[in-house]
PDB file of C-alpha atoms in Angstrom:
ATOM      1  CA  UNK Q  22       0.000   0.000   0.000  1.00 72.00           C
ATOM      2  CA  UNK Q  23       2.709   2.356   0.817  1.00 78.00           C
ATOM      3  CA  UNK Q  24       4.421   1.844  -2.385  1.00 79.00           C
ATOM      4  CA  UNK Q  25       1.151   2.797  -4.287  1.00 82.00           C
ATOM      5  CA  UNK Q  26       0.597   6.053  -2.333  1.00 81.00           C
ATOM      6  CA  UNK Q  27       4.229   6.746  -3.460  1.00 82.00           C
ATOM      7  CA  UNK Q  28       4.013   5.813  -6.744  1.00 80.00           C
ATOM      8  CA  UNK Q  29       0.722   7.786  -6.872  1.00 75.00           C
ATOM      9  CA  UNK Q  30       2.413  11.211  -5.011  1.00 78.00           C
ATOM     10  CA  UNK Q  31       5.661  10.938  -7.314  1.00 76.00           C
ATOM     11  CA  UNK Q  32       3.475  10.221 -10.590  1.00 72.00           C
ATOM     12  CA  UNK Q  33       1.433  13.075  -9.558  1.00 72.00           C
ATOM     13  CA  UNK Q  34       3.824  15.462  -8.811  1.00 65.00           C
ATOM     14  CA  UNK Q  35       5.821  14.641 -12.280  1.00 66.00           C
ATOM     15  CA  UNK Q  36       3.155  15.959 -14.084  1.00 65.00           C
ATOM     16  CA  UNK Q  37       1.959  18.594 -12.303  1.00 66.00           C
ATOM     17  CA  UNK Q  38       4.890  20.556 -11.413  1.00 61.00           C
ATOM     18  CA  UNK Q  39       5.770  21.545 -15.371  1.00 57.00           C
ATOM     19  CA  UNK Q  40       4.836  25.096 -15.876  1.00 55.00           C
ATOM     20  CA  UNK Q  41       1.345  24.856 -17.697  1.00 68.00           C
ATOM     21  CA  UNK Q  42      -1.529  26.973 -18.508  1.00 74.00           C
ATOM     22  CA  UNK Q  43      -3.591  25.694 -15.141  1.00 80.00           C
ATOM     23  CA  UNK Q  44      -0.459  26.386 -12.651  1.00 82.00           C
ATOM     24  CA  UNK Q  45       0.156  29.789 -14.380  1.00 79.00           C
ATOM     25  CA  UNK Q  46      -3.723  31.039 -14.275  1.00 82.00           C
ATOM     26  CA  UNK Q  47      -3.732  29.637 -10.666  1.00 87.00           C
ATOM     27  CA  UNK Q  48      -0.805  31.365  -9.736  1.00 85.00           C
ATOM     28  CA  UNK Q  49      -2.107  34.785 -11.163  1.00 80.00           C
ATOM     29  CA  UNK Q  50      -5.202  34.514  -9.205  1.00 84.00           C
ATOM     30  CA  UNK Q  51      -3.668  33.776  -6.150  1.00 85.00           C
ATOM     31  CA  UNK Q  52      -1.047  36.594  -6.886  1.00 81.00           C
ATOM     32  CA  UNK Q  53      -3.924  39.001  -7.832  1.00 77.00           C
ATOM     33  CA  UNK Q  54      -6.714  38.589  -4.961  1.00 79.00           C
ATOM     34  CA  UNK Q  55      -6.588  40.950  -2.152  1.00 77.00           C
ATOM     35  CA  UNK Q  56      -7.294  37.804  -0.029  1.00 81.00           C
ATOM     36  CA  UNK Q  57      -6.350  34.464  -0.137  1.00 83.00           C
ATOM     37  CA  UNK Q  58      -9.999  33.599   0.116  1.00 87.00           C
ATOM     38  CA  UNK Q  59     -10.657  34.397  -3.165  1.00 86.00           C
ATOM     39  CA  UNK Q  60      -9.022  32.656  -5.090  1.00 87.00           C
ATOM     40  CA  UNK Q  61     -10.859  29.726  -3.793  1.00 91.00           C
ATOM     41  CA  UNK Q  62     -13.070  29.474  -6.648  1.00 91.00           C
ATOM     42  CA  UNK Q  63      -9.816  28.692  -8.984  1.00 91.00           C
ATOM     43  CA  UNK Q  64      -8.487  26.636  -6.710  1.00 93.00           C
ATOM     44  CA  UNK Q  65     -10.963  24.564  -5.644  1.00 94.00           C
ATOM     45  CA  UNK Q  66     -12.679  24.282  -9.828  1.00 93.00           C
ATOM     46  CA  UNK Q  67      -9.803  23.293 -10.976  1.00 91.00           C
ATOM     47  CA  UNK Q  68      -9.134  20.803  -8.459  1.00 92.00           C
ATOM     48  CA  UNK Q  69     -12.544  19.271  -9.378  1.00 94.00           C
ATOM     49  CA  UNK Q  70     -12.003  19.470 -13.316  1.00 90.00           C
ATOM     50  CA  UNK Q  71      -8.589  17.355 -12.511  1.00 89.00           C
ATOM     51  CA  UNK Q  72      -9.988  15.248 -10.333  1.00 91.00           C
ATOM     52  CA  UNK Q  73     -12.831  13.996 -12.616  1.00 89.00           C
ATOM     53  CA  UNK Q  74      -9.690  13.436 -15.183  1.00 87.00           C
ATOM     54  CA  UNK Q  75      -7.932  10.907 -13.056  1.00 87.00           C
ATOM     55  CA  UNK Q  76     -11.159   9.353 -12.521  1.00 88.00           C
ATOM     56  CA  UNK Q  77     -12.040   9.129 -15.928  1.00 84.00           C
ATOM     57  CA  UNK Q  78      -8.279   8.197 -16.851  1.00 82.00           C
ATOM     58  CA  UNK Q  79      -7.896   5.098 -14.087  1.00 85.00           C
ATOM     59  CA  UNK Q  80     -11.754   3.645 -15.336  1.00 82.00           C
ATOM     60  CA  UNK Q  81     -10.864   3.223 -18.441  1.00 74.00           C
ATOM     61  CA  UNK Q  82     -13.469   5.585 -20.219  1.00 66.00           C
ATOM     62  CA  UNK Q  83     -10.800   8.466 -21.455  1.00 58.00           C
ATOM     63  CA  UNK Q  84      -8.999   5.683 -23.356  1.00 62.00           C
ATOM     64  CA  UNK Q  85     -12.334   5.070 -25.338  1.00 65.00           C
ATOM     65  CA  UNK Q  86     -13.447   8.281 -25.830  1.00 60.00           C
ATOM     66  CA  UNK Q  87     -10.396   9.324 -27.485  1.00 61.00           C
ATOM     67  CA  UNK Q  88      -9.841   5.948 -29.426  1.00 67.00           C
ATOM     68  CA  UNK Q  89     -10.521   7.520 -32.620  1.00 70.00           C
ATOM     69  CA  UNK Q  90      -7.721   9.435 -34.488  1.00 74.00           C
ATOM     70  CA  UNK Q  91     -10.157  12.167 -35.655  1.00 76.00           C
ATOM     71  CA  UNK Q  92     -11.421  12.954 -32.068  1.00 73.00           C
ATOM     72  CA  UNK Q  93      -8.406  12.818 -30.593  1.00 71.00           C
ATOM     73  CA  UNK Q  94      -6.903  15.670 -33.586  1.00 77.00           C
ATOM     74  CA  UNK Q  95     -10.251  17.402 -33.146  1.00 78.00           C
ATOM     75  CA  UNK Q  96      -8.956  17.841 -29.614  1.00 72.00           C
ATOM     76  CA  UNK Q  97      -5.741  18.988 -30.169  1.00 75.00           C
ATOM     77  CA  UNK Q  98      -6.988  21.647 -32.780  1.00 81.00           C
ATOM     78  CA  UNK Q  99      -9.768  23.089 -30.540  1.00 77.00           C
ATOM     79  CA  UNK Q 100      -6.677  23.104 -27.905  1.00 74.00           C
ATOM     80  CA  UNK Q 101      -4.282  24.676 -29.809  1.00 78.00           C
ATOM     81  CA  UNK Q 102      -7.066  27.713 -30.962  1.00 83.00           C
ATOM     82  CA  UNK Q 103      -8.019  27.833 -27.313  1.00 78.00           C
ATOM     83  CA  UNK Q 104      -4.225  28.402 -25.882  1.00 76.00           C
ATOM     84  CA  UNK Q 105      -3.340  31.015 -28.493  1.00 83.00           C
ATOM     85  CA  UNK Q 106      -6.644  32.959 -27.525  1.00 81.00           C
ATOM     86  CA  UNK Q 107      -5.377  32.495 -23.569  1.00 76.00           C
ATOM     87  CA  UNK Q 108      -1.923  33.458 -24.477  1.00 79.00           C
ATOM     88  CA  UNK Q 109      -3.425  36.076 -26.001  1.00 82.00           C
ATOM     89  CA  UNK Q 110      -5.605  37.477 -23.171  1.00 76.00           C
ATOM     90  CA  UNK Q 111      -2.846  37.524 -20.949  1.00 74.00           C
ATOM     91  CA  UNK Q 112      -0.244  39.292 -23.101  1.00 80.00           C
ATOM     92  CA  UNK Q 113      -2.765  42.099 -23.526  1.00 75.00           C
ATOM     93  CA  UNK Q 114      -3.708  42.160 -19.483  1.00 66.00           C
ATOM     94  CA  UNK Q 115      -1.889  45.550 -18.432  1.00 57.00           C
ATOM     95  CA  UNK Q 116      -4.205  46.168 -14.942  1.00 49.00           C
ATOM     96  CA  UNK Q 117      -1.584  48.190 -12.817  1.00 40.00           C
ATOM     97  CA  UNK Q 118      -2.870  47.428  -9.741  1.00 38.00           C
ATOM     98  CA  UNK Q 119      -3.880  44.664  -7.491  1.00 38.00           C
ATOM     99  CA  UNK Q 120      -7.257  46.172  -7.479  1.00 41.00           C
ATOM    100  CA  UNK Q 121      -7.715  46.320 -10.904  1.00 41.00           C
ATOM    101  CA  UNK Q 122      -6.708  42.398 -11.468  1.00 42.00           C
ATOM    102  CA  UNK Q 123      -8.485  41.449  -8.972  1.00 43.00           C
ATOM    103  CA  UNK Q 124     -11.567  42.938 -10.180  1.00 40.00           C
ATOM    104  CA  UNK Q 125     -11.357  41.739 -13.966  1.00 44.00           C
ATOM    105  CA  UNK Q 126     -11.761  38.146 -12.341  1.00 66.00           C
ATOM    106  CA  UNK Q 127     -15.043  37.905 -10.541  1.00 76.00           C
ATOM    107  CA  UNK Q 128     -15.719  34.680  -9.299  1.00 81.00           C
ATOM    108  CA  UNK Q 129     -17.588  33.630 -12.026  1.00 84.00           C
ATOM    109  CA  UNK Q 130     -15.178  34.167 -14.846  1.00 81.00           C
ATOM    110  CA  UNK Q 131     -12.997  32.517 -12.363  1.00 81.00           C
ATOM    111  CA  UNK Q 132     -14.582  29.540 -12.639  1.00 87.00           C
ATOM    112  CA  UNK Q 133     -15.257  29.726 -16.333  1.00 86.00           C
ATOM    113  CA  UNK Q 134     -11.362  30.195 -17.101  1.00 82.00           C
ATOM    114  CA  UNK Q 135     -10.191  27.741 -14.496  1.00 84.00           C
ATOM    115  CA  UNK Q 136     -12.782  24.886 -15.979  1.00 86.00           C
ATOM    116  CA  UNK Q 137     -11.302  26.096 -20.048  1.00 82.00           C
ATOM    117  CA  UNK Q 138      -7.442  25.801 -18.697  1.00 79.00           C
ATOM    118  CA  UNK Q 139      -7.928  22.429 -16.960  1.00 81.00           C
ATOM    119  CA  UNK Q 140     -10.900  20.469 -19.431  1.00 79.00           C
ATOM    120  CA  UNK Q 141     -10.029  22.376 -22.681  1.00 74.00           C
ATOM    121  CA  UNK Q 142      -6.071  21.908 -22.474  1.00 72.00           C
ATOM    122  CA  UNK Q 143      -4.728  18.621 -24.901  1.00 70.00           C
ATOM    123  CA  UNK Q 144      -1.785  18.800 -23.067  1.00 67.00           C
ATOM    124  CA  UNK Q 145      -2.930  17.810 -19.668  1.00 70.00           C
ATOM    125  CA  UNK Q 146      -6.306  15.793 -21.395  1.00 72.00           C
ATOM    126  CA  UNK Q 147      -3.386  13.416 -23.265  1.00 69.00           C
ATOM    127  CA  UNK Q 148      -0.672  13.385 -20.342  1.00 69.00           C
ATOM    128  CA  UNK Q 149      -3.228  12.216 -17.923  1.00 73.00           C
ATOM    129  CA  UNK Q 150      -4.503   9.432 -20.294  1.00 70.00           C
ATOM    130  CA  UNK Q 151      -1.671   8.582 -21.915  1.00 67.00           C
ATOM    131  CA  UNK Q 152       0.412   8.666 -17.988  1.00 74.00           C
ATOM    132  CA  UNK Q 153      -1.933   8.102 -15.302  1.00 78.00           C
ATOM    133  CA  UNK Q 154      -4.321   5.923 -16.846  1.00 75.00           C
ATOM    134  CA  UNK Q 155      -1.503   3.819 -17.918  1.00 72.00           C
ATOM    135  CA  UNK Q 156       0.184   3.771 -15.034  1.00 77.00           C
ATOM    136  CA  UNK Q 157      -3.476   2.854 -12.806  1.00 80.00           C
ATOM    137  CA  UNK Q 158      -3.464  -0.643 -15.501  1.00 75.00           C
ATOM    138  CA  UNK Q 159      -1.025  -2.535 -12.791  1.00 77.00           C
ATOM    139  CA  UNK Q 160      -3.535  -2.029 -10.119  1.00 83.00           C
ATOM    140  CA  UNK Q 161      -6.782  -3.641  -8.825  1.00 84.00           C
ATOM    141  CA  UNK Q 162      -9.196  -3.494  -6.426  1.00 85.00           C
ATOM    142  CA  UNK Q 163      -8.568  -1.344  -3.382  1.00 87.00           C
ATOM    143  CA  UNK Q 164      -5.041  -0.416  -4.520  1.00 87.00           C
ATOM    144  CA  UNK Q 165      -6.336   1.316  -7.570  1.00 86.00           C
ATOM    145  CA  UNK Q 166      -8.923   3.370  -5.626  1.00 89.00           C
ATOM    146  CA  UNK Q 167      -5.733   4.565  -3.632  1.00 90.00           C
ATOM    147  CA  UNK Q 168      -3.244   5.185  -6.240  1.00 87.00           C
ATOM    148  CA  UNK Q 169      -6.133   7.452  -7.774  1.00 89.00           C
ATOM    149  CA  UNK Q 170      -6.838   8.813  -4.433  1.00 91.00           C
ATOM    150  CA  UNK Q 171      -3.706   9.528  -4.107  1.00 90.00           C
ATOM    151  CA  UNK Q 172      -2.944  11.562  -7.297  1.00 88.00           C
ATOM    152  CA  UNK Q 173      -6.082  13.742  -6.753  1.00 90.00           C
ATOM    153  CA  UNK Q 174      -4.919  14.415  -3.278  1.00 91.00           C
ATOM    154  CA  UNK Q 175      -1.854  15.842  -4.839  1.00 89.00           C
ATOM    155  CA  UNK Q 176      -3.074  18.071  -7.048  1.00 89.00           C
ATOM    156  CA  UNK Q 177      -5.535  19.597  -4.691  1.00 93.00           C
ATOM    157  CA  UNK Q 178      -2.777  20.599  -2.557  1.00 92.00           C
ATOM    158  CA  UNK Q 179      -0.190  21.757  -5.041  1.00 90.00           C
ATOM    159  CA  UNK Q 180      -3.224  23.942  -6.401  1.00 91.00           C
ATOM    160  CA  UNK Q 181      -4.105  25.562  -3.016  1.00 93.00           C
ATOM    161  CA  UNK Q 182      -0.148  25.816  -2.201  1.00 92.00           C
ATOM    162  CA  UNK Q 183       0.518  26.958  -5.337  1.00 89.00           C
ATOM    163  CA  UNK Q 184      -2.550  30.069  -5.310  1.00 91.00           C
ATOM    164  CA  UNK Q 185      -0.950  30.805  -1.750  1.00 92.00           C
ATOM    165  CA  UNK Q 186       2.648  31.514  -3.530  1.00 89.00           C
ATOM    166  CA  UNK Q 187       0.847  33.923  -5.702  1.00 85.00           C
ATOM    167  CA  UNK Q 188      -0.639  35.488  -2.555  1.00 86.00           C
ATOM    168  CA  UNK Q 189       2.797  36.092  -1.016  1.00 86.00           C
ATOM    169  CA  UNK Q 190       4.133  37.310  -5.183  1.00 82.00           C
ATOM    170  CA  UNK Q 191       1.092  39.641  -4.641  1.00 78.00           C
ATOM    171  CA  UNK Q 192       1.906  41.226  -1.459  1.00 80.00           C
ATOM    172  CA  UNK Q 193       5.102  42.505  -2.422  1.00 78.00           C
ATOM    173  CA  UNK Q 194       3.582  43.957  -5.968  1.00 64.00           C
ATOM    174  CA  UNK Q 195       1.924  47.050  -4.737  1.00 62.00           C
ATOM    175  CA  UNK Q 196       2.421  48.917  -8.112  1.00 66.00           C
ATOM    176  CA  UNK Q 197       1.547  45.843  -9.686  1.00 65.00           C
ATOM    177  CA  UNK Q 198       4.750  45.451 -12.431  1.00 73.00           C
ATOM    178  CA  UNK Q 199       5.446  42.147 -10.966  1.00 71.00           C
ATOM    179  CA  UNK Q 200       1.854  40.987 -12.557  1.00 71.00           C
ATOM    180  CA  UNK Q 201       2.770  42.945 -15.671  1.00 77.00           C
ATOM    181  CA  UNK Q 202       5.862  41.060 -16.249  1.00 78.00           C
ATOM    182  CA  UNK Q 203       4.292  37.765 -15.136  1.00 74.00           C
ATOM    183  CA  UNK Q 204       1.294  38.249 -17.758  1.00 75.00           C
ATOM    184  CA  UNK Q 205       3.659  38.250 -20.361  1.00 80.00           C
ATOM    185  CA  UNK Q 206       5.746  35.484 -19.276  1.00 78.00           C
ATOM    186  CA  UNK Q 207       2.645  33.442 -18.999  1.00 74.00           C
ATOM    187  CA  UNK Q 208       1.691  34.505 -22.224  1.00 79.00           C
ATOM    188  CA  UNK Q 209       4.762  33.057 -23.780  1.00 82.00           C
ATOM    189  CA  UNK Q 210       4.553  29.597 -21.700  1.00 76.00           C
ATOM    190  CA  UNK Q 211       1.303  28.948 -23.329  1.00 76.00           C
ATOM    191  CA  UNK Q 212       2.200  30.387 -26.682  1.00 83.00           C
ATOM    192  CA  UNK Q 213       5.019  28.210 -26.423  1.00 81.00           C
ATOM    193  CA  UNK Q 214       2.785  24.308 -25.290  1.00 74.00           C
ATOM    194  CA  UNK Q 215       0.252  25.943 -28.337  1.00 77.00           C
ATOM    195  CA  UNK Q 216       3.633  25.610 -31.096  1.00 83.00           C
ATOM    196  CA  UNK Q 217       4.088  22.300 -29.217  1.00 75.00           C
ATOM    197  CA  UNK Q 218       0.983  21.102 -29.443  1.00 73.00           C
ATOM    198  CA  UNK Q 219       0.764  22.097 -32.788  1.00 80.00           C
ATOM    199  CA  UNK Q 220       4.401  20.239 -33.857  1.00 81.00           C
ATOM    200  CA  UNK Q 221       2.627  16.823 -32.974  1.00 70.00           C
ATOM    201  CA  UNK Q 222      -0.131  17.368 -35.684  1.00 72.00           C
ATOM    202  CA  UNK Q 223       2.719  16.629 -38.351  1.00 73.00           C
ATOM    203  CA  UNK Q 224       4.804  14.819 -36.508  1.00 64.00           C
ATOM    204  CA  UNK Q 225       2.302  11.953 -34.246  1.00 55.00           C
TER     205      UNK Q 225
END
């Protein structure tokens, strides 16, 4: 048992910890709320949209779903548009204040953008599949149920840890350049998995 939870928190953590879309939107949040408190509504949506992943991953209905070739391209080119239009939206964010961020987020378009960066991404849709789900085949039973437990438990926690980061970014970011400059990093990060993404149409 102990060598499944490990498996599962090492597994987890592998793919998680990369620099994506979701960690960089959670991050800004975090960095952008006046209180930790709200950026609960990221944190805790996206933590949902990933856990109902792993689920689907480790049952086996992902790999169906995307059986087909045409789905599975349809995917990729509805993910690729989608990144270049988030990349894009975040290159162009210029509030100068914490105020001003904050307020361009209300909790509902919180929830909107946290759902499109976590269900809408081909890069974490495939990874999970193609890793997790794979990975879940050697188990049965009760040790399955914890190796999956065990990866959701993960990323709930490295999602609230990583909006609290943000929070501390935030605090020191009165003028708010720090968000400036962050915008447009995170605008090249998911310009960047979009040209990926978009390599493995001709080359897959």
């Amino acid at each position: 048992m102990l060598q499944t939870i490990l498996h599962g928190v090492l597994l987890a953590f592998g793919l998680i910890l990369p620099l994506g879309v979701q960690n960089v939107f959670i991050f800004q949040q975090g960095a952008s709320s006046k209180k930790i408190i709200n950026a609960l509504p990221v944190v805790i949506t996206a933590s949902i949209c990933d856990t109902i992943l792993i689920t689907l991953s480790v049952t086996g209905v992902s790999v169906l779903i995307l059986a087909s070739p045409y789905l599975k391209t349809a995917l990729l080119v509805f993910g690729i548009l989608f990144l270049l239009y988030m990349g894009w939206q975040t290159w162009k964010s210029k509030e100068s204040t914490i105020e001003s961020n904050q307020a361009s987020f209300p909790i509902r378009k919180q929830i909107l953008f946290a759902t499109s960066v976590s269900l809408l991404n081909p890069h974490a849709i495939l990874d999970t599949i193609g890793i997790i789900g794979t990975n879940s085949l050697q188990y049965e039973g009760t040790e399955k149920f914890i190796f999956a437990f065990t990866c959701i438990l993960v990323s709930w926690i490295w999602f609230a840890s990583l909006a609290i980061a943000g929070r501390i970014v935030g605090k020191f970011d009165q003028t708010g350049k720090i968000m400036v400059m962050i915008n447009k990093i995170s605008a090249i990060i998911i310009w960047t998995i979009a040209i990926y993404l978009l390599s493995s149409l001709f080359y897959t």
